Short mmCIF file of C-alpha atoms in Angstrom, two decimals:
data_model
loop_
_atom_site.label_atom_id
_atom_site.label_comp_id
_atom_site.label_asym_id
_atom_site.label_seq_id
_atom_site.Cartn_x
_atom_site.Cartn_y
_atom_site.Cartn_z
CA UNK A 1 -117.76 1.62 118.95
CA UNK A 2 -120.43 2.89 121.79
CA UNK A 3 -119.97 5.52 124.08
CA UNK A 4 -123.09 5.64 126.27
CA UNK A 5 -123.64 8.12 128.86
CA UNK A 6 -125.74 7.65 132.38
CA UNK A 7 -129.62 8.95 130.71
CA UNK A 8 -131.29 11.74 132.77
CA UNK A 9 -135.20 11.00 132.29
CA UNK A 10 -135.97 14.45 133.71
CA UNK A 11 -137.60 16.89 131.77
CA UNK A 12 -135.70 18.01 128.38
CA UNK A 13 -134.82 21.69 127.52
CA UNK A 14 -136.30 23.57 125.05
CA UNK A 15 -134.63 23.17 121.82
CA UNK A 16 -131.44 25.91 120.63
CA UNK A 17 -132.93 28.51 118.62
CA UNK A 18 -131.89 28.64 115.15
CA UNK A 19 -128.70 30.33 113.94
CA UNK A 20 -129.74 31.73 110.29
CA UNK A 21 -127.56 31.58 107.67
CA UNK A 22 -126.45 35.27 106.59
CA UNK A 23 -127.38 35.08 102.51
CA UNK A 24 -131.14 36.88 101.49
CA UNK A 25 -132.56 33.76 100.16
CA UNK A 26 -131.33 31.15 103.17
CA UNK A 27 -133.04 33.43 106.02
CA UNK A 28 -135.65 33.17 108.13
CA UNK A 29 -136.95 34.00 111.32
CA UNK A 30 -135.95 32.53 114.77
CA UNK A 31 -138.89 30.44 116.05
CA UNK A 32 -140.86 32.30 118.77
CA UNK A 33 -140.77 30.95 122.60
CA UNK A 34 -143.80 30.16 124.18
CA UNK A 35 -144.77 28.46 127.45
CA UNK A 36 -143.04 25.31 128.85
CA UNK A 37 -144.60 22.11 127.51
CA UNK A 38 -147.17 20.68 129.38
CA UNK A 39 -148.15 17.45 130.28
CA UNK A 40 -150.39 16.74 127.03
CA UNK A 41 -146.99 17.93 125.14
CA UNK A 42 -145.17 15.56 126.50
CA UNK A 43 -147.04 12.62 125.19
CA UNK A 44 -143.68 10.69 124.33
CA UNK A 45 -143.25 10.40 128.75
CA UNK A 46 -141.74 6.96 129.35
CA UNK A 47 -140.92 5.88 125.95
CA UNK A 48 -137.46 5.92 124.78
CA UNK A 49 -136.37 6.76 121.06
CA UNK A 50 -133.51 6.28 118.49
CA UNK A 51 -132.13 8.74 116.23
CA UNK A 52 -129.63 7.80 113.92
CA UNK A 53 -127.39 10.44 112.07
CA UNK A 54 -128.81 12.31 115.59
CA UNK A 55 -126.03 14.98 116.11
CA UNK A 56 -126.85 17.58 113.25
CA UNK A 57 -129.31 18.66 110.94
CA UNK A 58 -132.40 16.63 110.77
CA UNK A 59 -131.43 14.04 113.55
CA UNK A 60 -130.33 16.69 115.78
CA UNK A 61 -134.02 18.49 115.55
CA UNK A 62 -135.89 15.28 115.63
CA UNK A 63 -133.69 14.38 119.05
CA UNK A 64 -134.55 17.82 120.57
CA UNK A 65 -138.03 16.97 119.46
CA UNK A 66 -138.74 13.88 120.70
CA UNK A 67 -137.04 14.55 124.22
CA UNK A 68 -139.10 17.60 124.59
CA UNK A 69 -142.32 15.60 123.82
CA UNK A 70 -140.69 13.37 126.83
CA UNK A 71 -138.83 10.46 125.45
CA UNK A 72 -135.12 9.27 126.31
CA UNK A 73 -133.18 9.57 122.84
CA UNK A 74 -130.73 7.22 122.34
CA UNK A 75 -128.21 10.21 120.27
CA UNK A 76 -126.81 7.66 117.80
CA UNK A 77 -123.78 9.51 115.85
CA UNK A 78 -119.96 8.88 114.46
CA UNK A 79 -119.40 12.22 115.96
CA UNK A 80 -118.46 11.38 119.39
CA UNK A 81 -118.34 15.47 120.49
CA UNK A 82 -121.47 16.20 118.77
CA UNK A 83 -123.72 13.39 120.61
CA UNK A 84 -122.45 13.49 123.11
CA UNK A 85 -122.73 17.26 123.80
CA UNK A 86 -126.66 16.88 122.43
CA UNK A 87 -127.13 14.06 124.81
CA UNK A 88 -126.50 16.13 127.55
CA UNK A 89 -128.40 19.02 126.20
CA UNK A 90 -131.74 16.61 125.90
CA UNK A 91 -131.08 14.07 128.88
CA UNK A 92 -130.55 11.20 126.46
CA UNK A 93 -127.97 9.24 125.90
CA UNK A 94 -125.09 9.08 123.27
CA UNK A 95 -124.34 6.29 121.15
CA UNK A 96 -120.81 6.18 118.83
CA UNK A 97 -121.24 4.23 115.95
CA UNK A 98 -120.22 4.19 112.56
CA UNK A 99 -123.27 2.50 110.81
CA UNK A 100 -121.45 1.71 107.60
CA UNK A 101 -120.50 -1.19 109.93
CA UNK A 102 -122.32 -3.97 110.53
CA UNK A 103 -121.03 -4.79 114.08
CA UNK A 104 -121.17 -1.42 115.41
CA UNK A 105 -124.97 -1.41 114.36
CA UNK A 106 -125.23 -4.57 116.13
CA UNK A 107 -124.31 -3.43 119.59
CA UNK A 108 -126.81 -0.75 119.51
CA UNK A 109 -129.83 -0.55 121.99
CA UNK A 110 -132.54 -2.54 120.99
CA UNK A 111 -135.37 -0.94 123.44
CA UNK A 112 -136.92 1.76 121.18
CA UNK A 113 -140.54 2.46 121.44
CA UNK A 114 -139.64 5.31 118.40
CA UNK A 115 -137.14 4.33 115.87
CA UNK A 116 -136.17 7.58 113.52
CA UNK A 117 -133.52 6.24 110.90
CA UNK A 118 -132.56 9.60 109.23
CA UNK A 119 -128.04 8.88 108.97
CA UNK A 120 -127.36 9.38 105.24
CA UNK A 121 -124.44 10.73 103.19
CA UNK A 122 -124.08 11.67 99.15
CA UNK A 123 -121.94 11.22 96.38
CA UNK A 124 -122.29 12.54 93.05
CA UNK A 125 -120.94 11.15 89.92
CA UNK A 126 -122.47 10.08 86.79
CA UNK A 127 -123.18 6.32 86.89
CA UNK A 128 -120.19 5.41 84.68
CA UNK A 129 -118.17 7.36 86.38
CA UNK A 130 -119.20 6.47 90.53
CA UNK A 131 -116.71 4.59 92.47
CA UNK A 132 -118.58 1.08 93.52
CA UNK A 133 -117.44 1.13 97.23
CA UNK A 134 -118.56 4.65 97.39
CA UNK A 135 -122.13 3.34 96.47
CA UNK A 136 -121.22 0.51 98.92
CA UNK A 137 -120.73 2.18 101.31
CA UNK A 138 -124.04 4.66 101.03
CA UNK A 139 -126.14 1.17 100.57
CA UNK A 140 -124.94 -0.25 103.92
CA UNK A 141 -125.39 3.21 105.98
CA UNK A 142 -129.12 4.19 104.24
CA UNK A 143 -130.32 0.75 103.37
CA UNK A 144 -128.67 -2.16 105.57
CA UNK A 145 -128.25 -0.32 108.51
CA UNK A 146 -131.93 0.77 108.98
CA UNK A 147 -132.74 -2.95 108.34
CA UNK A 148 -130.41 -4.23 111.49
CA UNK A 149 -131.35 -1.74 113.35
CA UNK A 150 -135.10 -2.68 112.59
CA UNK A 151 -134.24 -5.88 113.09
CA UNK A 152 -133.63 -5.81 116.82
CA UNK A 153 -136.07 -3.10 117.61
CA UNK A 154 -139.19 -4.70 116.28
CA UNK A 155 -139.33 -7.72 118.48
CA UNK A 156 -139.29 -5.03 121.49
CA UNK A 157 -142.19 -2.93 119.95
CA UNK A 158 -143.95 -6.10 119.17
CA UNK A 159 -143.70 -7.06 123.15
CA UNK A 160 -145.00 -4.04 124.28
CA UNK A 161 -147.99 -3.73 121.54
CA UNK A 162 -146.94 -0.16 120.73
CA UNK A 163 -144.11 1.25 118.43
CA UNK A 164 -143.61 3.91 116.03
CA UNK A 165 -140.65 3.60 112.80
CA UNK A 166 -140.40 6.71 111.05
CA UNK A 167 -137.32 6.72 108.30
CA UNK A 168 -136.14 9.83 106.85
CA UNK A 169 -136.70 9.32 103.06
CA UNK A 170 -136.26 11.99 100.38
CA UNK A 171 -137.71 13.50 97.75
CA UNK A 172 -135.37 11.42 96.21
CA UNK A 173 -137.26 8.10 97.44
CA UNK A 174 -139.98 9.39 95.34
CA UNK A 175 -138.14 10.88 91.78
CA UNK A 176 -134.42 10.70 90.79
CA UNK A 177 -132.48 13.22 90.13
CA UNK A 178 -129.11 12.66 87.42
CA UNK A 179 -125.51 11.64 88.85
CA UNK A 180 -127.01 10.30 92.33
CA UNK A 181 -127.77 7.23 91.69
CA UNK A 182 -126.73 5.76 94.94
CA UNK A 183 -128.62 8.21 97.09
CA UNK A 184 -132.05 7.41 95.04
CA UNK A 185 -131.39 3.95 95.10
CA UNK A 186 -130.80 3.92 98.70
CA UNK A 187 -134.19 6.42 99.45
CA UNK A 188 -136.37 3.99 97.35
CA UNK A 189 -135.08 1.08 99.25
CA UNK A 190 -135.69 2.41 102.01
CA UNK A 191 -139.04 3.34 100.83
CA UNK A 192 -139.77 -0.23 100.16
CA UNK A 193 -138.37 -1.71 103.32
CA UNK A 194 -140.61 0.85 104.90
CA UNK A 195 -144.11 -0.32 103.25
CA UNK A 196 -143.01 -4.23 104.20
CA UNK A 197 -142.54 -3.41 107.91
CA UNK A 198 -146.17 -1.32 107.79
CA UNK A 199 -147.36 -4.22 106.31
CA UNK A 200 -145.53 -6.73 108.97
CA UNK A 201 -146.23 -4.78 112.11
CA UNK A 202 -150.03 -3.46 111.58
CA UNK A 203 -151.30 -6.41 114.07
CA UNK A 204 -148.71 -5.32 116.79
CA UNK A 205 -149.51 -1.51 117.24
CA UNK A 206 -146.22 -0.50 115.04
CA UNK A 207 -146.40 1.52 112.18
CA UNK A 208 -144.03 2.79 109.77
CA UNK A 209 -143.38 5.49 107.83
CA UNK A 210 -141.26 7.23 105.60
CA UNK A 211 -141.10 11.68 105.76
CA UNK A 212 -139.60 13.00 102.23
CA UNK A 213 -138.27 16.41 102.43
CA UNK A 214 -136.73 18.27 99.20
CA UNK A 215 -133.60 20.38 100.41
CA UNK A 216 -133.18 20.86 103.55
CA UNK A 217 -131.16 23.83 105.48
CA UNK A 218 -128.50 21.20 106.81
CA UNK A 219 -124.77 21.43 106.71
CA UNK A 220 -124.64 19.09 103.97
CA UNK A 221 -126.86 21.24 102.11
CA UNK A 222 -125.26 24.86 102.87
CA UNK A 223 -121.88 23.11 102.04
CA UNK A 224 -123.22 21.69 98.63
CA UNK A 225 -124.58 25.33 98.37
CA UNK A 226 -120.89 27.25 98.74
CA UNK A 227 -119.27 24.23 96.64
CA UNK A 228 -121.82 25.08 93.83
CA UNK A 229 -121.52 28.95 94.34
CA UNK A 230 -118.08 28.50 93.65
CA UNK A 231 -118.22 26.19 90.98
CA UNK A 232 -120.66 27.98 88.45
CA UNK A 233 -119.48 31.38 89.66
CA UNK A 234 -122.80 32.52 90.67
CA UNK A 235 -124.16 33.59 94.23
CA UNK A 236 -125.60 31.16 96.65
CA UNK A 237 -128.57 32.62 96.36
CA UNK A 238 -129.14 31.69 92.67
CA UNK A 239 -127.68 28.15 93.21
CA UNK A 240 -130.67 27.59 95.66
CA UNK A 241 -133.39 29.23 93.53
CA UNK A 242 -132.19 27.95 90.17
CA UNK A 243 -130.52 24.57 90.70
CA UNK A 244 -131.55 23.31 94.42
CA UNK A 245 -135.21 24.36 93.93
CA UNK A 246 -135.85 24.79 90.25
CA UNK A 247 -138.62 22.32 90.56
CA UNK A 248 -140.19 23.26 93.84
CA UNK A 249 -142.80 25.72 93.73
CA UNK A 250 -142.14 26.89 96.88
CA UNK A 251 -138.46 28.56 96.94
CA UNK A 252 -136.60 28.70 100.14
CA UNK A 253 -135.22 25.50 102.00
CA UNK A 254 -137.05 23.64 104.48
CA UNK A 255 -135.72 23.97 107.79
CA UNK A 256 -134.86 20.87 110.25
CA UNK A 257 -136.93 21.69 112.93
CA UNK A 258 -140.03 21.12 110.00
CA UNK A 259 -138.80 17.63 109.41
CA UNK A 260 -138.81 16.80 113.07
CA UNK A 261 -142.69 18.18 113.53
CA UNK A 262 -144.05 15.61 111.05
CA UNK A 263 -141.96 13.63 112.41
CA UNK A 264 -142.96 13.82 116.02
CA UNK A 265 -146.40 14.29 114.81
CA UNK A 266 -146.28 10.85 113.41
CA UNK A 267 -145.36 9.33 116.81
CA UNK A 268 -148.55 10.67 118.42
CA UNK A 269 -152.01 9.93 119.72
CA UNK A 270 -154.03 10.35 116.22
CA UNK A 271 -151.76 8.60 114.47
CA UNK A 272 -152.37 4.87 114.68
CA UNK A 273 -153.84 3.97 111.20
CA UNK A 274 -151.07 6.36 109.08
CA UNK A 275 -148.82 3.34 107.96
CA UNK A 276 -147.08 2.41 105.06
CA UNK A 277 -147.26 5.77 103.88
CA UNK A 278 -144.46 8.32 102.54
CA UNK A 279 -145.12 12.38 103.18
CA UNK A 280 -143.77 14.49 100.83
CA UNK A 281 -142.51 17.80 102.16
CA UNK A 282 -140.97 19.30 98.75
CA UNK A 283 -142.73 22.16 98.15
CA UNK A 284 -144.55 20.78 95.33
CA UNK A 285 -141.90 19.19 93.60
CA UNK A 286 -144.24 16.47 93.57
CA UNK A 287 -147.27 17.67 91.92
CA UNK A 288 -144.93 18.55 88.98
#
C-alpha cells in the first residue's frame, strides 16, 4: 500500500498560487510573492514531517508549508497521482495508503519530528437513517488512524526530546451540527485523544494540538457547495452565505493556505508551552 519516492532534502519551492474559484462570494485575491525564505524561515531544516490526507486541500497547503519552512514531508495520500506529483513539487516523499486500513497505517514511517493528521471524509444522513459501516469507516480514518499513527511516532519524538502533533479538528470538534453525526463524533474524539497526548508528552518536548477551522475552500467543500446549489435551486453564492456560514460572523470561506499558517506556526520556536489546546478558526461561530 506504500509508494515511496527517493526524498530530495534540498530547498522546497514556493508554494502554487491559488486558482480562485469564479463565483462573487468564493473569490479572493492571489497571495502576493515576496523574497525567498531565509534561513530564520526555514526553522523546520532537518526535521521531517507527516501529512496525512496531504495531496489536496488542507494537507496539500500544510505539505507546501512545512517543506518551505525546511522539513521533508512524508505526502501521505490514497491518491497515488496526487502525492506523488506534490512530493516532487516539495522534495518530500509520497506515501500510498488507504488509512481506513489498519495495516496500511501500520507500514507508515514512524520518524516524524511534525505529525499533521488532517485525512477526513463526510457523510450526511440523519442518525436513523446513516449506514453503520459508513460511520465505520469515518471512525477508523479520523479517529483510529491518527491513534496508530501516533502510536509509532511518539516513541521517536520522545527519543529525540522534541516533537510537534498538530490534528486537524473542526469546528465540528467543538459544536455539532444535525445529520453528521459521524464527522462530530470523530472531531471530538479526536479532540480528546489530542488533550491525552498533551497531557502524556509535556515531559518529552511534544506537544499537541488540535486547529478547528469552519468551512474551508476545499474540494470537498466547493463540491458540497454545487451539490447544494443544485439541490435548493439557489446560487452558490447564497448556499455559502445562508447555509455554510449562517453562523459565522465573518462570511467568506477560509482558505487552506490559513489552516496551514497556524498550523506551521504551531510547530515553531515560541511555541513550546501551547499544548492541549484547540484554535478555533470559524469566524466567530464560536462566540455565538
Amino acid at each position: 500500500m506504500e509508494t515511496p519516492q527517493s526524498p530530495d532534502r534540498g530547498p522546497a519551492p514556493r508554494p502554487a498560487p491559488h486558482t480562485a474559484s469564479p463565483t462573487a462570494l468564493l473569490t479572493v485575491p492571489p497571495p502576493a510573492t515576496g523574497p525567498a525564505p531565509s534561513a530564520a524561515d526555514r526553522f523546520l531544516a532537518g526535521r521531517t514531517a507527516l501529512v496525512t490526507g496531504a495531496a489536496s486541500g488542507i494537507g496539500r497547503a500544510c505539505a507546501q508549508a512545512l517543506a518551505a519552512a525546511g522539513a521533508h514531508v512524508h505526502v501521505v495520500d490514497k491518491t497515488a497521482d496526487a502525492a506523488e506529483e506534490l512530493a516532487e513539487e516539495i522534495g518530500g516523499t509520497a506515501w500510498v495508503a488507504d488509512l481506513s486500513v489498519p495495516e496500511a497505517v501500520d507500514t507508515l514511517p514512524d520518524d516524524a519530528d511534525v505529525l499533521v493528521n488532517n485525512a477526513g471524509l463526510q457523510h450526511v444522513a440523519p442518525v436513523h437513517a446513516f449506514p453503520p459501516d459508513r460511520f465505520a469507516l469515518i471512525q477508523r480514518v479520523m479517529v483510529e488512524a491518527p491513534f496508530r499513527i501516533l502510536r509509532r511516532t511518539l516513541p521517536g519524538m520522545y527519543e529525540r526530546g522534541w516533537g510537534r502533533v498538530v490534528n486537524i479538528s473542526s469546528v465540528h470538534g467543538l459544536r455539532a451540527s444535525p445529520y453528521k453525526s459521524a464527522y462530530v463524533t470523530a472531531k471530538h474524539a479526536l479532540e480528546g485523544l489530542s488533550k491525552v497526548v498533551a497531557l502524556e508528552a509535556a515531559e518529552h518536548g511534544v506537544t499537541s494540538n488540535c486547529v478547528c477551522p469552519g468551512y474551508v475552500r476545499t474540494p470537498l467543500v466547493e463540491n458540497q457547495i454545487a451539490d447544494q446549489a443544485r439541490a435548493h435551486g439557489i446560487s452558490e453564492e447564497e448556499v455559502v452565505e445562508r447555509v455554510m456560514l449562517e453562523r459565522s460572523a465573518i462570511k467568506r470561506l477560509i482558505e487552506p493556505e490559513d489552516v496551514a499558517e497556524a498550523v506551521l506556526w504551531l510547530c515553531g520556536p515560541r511555541t513550546s508551552h501551547i499544548t492541549g489546546t484547540s484554535i478555533a478558526m470559524d469566524g466567530g461561530w464560536t462566540a455565538n
